[in-house]
PDB file of C-alpha atoms in Angstrom:
ATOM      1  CA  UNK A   3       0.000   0.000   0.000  1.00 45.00           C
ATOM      2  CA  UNK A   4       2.801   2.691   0.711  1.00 43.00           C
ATOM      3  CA  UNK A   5       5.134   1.452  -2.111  1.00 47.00           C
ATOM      4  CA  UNK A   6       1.735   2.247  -4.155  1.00 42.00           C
ATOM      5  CA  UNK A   7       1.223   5.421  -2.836  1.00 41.00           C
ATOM      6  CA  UNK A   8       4.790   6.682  -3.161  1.00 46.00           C
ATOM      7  CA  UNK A   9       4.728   5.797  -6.896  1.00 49.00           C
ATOM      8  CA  UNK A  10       1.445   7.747  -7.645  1.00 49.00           C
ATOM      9  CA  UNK A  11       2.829  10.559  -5.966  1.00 51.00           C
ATOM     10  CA  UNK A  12       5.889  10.682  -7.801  1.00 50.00           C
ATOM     11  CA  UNK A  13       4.186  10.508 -11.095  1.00 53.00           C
ATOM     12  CA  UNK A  14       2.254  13.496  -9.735  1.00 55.00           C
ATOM     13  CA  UNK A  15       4.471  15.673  -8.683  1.00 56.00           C
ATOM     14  CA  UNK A  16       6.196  14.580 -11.656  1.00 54.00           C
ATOM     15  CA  UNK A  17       3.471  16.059 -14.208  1.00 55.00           C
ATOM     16  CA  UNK A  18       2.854  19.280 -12.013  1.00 54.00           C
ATOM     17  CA  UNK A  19       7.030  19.758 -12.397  1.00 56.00           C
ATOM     18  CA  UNK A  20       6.308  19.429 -16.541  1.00 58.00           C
ATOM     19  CA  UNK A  21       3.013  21.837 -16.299  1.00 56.00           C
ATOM     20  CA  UNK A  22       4.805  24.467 -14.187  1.00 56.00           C
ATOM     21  CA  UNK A  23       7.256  24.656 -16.821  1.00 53.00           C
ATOM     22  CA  UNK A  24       5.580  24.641 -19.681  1.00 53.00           C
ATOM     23  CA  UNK A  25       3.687  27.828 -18.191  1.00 48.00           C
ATOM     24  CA  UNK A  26       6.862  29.653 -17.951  1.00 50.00           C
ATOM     25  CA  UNK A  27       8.889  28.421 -21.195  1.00 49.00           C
ATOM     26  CA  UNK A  28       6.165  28.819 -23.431  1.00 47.00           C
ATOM     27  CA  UNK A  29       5.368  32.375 -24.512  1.00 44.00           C
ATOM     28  CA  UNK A  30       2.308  32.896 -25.888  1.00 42.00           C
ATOM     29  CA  UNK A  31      -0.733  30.176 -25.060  1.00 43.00           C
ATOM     30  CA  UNK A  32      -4.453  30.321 -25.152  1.00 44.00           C
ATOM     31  CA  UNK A  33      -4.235  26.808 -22.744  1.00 40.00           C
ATOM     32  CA  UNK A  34      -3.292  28.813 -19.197  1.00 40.00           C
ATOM     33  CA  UNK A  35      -4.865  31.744 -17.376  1.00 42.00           C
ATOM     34  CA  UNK A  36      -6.368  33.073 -14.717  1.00 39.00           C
ATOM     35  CA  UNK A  37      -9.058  35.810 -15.362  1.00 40.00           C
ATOM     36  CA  UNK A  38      -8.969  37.350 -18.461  1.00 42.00           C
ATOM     37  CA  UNK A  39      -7.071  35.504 -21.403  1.00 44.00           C
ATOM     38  CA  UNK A  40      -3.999  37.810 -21.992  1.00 45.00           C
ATOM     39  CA  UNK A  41      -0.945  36.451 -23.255  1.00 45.00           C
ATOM     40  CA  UNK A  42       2.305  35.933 -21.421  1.00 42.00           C
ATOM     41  CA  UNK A  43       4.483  38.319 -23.978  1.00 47.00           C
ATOM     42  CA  UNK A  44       1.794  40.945 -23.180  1.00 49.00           C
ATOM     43  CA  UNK A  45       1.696  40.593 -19.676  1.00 49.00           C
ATOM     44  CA  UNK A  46       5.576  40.520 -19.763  1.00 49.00           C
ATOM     45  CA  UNK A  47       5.485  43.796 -21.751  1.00 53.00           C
ATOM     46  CA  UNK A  48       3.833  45.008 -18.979  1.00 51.00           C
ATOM     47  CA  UNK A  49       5.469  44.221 -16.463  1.00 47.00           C
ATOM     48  CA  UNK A  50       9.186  45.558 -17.711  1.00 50.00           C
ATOM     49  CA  UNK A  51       7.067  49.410 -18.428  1.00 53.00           C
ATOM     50  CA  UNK A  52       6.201  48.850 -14.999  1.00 51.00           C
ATOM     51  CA  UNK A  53       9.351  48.141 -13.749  1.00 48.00           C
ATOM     52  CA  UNK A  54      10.547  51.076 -15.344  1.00 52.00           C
ATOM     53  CA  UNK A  55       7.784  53.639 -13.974  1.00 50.00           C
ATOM     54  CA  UNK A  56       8.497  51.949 -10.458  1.00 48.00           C
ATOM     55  CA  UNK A  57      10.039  54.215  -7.977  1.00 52.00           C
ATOM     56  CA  UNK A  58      13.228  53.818  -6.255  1.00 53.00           C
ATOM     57  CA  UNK A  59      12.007  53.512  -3.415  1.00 53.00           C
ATOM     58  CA  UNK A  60       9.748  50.687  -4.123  1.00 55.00           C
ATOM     59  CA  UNK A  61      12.664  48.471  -5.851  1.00 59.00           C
ATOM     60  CA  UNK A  62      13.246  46.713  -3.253  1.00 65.00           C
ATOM     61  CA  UNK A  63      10.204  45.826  -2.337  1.00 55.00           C
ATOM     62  CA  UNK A  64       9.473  44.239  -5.851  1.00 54.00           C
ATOM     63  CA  UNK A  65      12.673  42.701  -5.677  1.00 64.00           C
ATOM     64  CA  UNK A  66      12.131  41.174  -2.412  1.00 66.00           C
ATOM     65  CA  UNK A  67       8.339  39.816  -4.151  1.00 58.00           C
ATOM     66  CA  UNK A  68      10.160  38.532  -7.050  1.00 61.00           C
ATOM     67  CA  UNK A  69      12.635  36.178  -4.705  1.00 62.00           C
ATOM     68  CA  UNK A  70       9.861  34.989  -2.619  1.00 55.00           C
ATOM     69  CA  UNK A  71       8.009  33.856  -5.579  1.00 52.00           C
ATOM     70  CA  UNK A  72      11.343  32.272  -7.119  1.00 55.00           C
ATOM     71  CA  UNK A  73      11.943  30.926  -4.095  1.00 54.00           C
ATOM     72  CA  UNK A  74       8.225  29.380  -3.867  1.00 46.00           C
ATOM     73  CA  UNK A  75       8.681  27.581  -7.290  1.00 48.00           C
ATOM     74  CA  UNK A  76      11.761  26.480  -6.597  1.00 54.00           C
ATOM     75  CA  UNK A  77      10.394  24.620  -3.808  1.00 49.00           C
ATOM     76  CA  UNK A  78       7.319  23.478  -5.535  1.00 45.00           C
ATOM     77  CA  UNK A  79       9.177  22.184  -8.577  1.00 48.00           C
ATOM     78  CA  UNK A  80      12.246  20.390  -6.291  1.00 50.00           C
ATOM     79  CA  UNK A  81      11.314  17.055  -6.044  1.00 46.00           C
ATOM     80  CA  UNK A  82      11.785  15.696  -2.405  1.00 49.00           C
ATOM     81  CA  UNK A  83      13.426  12.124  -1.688  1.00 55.00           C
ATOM     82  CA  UNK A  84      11.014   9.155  -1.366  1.00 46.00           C
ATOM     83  CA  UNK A  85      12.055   6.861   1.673  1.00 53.00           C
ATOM     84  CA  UNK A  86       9.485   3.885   1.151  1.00 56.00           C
ATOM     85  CA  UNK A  87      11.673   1.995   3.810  1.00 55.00           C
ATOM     86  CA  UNK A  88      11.441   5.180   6.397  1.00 54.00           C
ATOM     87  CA  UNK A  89       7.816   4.698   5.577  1.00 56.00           C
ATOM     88  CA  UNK A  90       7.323   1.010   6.560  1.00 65.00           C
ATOM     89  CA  UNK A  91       9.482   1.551   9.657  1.00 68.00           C
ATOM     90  CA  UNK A  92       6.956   4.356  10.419  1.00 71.00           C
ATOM     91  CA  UNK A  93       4.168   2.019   9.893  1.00 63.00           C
ATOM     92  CA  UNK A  94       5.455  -0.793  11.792  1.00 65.00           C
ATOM     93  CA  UNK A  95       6.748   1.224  14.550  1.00 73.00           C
ATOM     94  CA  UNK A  96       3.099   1.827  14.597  1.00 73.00           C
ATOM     95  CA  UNK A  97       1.805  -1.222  14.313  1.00 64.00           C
ATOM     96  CA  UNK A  98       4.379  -2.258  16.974  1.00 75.00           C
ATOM     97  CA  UNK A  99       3.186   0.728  19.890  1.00 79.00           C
ATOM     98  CA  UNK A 100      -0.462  -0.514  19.359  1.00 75.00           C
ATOM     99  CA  UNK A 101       0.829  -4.122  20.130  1.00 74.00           C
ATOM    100  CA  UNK A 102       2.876  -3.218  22.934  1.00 81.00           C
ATOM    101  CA  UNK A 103      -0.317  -1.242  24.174  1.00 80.00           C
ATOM    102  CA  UNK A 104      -2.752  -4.162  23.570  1.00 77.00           C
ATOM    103  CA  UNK A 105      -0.133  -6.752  25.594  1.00 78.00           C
ATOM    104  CA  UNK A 106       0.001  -4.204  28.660  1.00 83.00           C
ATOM    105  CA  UNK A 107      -3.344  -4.503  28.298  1.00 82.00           C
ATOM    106  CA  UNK A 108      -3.784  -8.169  28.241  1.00 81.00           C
ATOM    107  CA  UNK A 109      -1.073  -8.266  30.995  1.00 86.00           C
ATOM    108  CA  UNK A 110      -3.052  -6.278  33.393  1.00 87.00           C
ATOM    109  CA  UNK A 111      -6.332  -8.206  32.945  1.00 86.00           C
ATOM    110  CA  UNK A 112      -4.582 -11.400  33.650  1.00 88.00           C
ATOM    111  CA  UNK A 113      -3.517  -9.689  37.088  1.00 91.00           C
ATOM    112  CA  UNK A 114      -7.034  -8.828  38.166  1.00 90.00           C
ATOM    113  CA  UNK A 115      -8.166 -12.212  37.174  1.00 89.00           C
ATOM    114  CA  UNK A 116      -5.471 -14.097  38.917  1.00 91.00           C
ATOM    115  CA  UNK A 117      -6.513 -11.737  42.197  1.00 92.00           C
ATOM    116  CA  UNK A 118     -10.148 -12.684  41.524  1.00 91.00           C
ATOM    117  CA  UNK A 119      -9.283 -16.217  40.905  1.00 91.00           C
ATOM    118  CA  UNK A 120      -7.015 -16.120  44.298  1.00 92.00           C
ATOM    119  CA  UNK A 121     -10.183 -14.508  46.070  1.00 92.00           C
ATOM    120  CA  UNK A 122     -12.529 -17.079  44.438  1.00 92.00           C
ATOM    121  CA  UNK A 123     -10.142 -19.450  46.147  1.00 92.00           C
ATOM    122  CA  UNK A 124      -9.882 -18.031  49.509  1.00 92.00           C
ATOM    123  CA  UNK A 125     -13.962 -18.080  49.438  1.00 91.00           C
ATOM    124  CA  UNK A 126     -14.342 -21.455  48.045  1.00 91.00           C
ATOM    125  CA  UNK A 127     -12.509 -22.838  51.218  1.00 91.00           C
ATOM    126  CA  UNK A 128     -14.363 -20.523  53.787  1.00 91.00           C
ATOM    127  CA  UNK A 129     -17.657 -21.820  51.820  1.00 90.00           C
ATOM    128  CA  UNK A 130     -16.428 -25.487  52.735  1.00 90.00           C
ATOM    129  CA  UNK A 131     -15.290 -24.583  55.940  1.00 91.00           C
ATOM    130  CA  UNK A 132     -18.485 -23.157  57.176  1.00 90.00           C
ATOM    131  CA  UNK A 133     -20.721 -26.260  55.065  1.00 89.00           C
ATOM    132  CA  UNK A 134     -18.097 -29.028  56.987  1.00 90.00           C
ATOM    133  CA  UNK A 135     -18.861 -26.741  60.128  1.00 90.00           C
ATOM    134  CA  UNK A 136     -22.809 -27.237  59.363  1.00 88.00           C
ATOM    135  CA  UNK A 137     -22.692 -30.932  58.594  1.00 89.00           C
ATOM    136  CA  UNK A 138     -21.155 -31.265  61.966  1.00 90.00           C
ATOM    137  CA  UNK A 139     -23.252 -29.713  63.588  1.00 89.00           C
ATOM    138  CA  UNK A 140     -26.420 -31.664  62.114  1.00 88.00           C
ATOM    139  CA  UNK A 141     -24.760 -34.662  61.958  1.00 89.00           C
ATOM    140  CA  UNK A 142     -24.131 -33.713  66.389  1.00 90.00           C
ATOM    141  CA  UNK A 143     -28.271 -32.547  65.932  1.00 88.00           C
ATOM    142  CA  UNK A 144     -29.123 -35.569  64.491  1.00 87.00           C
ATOM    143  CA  UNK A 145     -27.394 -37.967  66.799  1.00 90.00           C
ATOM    144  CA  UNK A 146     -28.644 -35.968  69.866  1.00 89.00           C
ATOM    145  CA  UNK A 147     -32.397 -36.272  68.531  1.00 86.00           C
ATOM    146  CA  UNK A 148     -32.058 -39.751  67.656  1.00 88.00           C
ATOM    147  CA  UNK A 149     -30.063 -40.195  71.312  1.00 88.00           C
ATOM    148  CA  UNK A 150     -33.382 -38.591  72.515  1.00 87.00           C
ATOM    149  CA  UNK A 151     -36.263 -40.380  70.458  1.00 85.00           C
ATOM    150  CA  UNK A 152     -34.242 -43.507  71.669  1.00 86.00           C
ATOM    151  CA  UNK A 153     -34.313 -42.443  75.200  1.00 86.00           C
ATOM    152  CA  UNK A 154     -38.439 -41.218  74.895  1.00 83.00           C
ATOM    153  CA  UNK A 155     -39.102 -44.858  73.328  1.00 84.00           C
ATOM    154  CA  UNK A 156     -37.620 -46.682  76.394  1.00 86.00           C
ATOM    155  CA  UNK A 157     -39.620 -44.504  78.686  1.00 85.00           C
ATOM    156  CA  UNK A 158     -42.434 -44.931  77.072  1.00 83.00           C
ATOM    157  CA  UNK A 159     -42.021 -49.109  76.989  1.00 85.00           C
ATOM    158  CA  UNK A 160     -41.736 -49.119  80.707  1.00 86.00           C
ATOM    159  CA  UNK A 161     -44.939 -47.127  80.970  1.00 84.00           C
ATOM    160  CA  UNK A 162     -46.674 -48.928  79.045  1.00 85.00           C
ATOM    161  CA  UNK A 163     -45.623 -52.485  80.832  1.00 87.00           C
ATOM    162  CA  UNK A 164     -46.428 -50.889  83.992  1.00 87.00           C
ATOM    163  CA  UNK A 165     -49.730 -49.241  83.446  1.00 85.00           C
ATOM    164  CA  UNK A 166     -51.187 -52.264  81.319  1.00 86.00           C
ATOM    165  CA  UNK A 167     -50.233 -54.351  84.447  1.00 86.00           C
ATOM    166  CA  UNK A 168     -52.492 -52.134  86.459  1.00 87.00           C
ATOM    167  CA  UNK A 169     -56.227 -52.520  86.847  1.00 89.00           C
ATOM    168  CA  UNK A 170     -58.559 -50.262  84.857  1.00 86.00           C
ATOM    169  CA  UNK A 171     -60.304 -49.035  87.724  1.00 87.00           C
ATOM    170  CA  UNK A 172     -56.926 -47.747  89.249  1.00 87.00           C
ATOM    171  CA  UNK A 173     -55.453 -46.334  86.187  1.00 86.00           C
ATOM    172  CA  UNK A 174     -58.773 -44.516  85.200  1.00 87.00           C
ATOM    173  CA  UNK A 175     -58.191 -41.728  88.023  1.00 88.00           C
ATOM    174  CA  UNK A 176     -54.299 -42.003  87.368  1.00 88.00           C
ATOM    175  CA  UNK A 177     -54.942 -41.446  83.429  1.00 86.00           C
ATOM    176  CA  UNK A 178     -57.059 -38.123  84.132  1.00 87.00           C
ATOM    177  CA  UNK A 179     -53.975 -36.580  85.933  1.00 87.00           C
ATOM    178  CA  UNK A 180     -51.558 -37.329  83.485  1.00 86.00           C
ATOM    179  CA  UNK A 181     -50.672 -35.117  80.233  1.00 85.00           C
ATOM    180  CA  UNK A 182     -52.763 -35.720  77.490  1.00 84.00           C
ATOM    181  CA  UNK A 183     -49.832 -36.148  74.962  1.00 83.00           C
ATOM    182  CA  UNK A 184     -48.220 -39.049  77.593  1.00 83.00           C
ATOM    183  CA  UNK A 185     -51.700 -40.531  77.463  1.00 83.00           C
ATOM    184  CA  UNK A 186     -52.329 -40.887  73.942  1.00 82.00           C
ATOM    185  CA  UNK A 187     -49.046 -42.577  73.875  1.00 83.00           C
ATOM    186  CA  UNK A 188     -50.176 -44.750  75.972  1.00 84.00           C
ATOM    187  CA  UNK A 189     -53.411 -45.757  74.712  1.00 82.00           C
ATOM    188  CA  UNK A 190     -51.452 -46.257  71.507  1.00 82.00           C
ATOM    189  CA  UNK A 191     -49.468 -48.629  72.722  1.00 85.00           C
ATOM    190  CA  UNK A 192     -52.273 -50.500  74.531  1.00 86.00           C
ATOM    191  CA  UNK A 193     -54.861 -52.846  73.504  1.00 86.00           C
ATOM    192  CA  UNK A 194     -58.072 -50.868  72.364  1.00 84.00           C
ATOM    193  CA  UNK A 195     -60.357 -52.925  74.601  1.00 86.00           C
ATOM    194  CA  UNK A 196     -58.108 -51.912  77.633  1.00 86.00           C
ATOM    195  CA  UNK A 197     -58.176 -48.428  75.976  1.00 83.00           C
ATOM    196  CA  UNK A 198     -62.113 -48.345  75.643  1.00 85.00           C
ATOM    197  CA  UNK A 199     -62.594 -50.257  79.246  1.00 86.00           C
ATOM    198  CA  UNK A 200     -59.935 -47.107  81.251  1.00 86.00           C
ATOM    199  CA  UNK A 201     -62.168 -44.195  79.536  1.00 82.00           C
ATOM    200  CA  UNK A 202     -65.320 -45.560  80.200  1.00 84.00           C
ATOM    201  CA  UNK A 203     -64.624 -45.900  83.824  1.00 86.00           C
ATOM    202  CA  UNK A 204     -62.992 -42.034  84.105  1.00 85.00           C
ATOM    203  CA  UNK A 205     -65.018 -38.787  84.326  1.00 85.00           C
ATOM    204  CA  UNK A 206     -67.002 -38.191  81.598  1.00 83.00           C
ATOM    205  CA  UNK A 207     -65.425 -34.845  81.162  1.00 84.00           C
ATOM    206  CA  UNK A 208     -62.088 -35.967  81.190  1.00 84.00           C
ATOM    207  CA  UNK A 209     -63.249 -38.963  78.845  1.00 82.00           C
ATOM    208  CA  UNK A 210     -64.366 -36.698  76.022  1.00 82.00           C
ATOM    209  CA  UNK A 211     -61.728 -34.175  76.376  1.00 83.00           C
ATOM    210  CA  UNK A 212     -58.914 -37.363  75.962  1.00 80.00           C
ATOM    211  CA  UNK A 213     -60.911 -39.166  73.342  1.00 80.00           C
ATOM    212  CA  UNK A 214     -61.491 -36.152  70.873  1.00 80.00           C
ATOM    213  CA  UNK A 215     -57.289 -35.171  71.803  1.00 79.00           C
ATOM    214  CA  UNK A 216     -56.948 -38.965  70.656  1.00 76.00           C
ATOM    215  CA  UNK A 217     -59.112 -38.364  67.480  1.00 74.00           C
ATOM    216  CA  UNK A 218     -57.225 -35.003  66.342  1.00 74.00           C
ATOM    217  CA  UNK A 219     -53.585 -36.639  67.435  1.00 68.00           C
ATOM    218  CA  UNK A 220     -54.685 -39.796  65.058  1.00 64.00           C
ATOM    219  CA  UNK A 221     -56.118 -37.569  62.287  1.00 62.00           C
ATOM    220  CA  UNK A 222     -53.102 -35.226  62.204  1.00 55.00           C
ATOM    221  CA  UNK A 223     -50.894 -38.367  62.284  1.00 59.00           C
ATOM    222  CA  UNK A 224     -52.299 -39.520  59.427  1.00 57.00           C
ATOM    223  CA  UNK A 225     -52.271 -36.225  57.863  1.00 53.00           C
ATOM    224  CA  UNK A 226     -48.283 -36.106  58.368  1.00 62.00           C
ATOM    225  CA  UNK A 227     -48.105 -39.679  56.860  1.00 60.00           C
ATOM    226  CA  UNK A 228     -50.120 -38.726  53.744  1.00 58.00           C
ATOM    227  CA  UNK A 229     -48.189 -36.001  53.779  1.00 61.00           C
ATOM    228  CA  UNK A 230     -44.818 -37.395  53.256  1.00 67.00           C
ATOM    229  CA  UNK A 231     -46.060 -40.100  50.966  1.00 62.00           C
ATOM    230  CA  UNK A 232     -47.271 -37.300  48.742  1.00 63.00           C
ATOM    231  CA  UNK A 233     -44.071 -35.358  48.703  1.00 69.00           C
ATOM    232  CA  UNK A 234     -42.174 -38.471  47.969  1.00 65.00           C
ATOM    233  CA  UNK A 235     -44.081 -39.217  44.882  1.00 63.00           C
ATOM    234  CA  UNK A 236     -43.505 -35.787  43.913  1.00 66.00           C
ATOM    235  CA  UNK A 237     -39.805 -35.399  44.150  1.00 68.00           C
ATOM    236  CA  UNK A 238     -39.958 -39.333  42.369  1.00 64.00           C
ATOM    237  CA  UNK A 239     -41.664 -37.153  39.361  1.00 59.00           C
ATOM    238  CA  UNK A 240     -39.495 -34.485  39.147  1.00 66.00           C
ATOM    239  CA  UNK A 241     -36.966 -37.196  38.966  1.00 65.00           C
ATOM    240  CA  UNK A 242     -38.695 -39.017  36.208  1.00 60.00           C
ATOM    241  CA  UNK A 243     -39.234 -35.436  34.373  1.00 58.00           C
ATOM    242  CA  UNK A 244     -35.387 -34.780  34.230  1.00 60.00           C
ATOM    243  CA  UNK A 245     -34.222 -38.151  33.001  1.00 52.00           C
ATOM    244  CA  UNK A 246     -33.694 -37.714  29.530  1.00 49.00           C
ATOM    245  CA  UNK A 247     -35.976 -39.407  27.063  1.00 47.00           C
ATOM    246  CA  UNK A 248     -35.361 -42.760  25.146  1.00 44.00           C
ATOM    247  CA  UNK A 249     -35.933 -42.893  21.658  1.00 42.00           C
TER     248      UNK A 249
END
């Protein structure tokens, strides 16, 4: 692209050296002016009469106008040295700052991302941290319920051997003191005749008051149960909606 450039303008400057010249060799032509066509002879003519009318004084001024304008075509019509090479160095110096610009660039962005990748890092391990420091903790939650349910369930077992040994007419006024929770355990655990034979022998009161507890406790059990059987058989079809299709 430069060497193409430099060539053109050679051959330009080239043809506006030959058309200056021609302008000032020839003397009389009808093919240059400016204004109105006179010819060059004429305007020559002129020029010498006026030279001749000019005042000392003003000499030197013309003088000085006439070197300034030689001087003006000289430069016009000297032909100044074509460097293609100077001009590809230029260009590739160039070419060379913009890399240089781009790769401090680049350099700098791979500094912030290695300090967001060392932060990423850093977080990633508090993240586990903390999660290991949750699962212990439920995993410590867990085991203490369980320890707990386990402990309840033994309770419970030796209640229940004890108070079925017990007569129905003693354990009627002993049921009516206890809690009502404690008591549904109970009759859960025991046989419903002994179950039906203990409230009918308690105060009527207490009896309806324990065996509508025993209704709700039962009903919301089986609430819970349906419950959990119905979220299991949706998270089962979620399951079956993500695996991917056979064809």
């Amino acid at each position: 692209m430069i060497s193409l450039l430099t060539e053109h303008g050679v051959k330009l400057i080239f043809l506006v050296k030959i058309l200056i010249l021609s302008v000032i060799l020839i003397d009389e032509t009808d093919l240059f002016y400016i204004g109105e066509r006179t010819s060059i002879a004429a305007d020559d003519d002129n020029l010498a009469q006026n030279a001749q009318e000019i005042p000392a004084d003003d000499q030197e001024f013309v003088d000085e106008e006439t070197s300034r304008r030689k001087s003006f075509f000289e430069e016009l019509l000297t032909l100044p040295k074509v460097k293609p090479e100077q001009n590809k160095k230029d260009e590739l110096a160039k070419y060379f700052s913009i890399i240089e610009r781009k790769s401090r660039q680049v350099e700098d962005r791979i500094k912030v991302l290695k300090v967001r990748q060392q932060q990423l890092v850093q977080l990633e391990r508090s993240i586990e941290q903390k999660l290991k420091k949750l699962e212990d903790e439920m995993a410590y939650f867990q085991q203490t319920q369980q320890q707990e349910k386990d402990l309840q369930k033994e309770r419970l077992e030796s209640l229940v051997e004890f108070y079925k040994k017990m007569p129905p007419k003693k354990a009627a006024p002993v049921f009516e003191r206890l809690d009502k929770d404690l008591v549904v355990s109970l009759f859960n655990a025991f046989p419903k005749k002994q179950t039906m034979l203990i409230l009918s022998l308690m105060n009527p009161d207490k009896s309806v008051e324990l065996s509508e507890y025993f209704g709700r406790i039962q009903s919301a059990k089986e609430y819970e149960l349906l419950k959990e059987i119905n979220t299991a058989l949706l998270e089962e079809f979620e399951e079956c909606k993500t695996e991917p299709k056979i064809e």
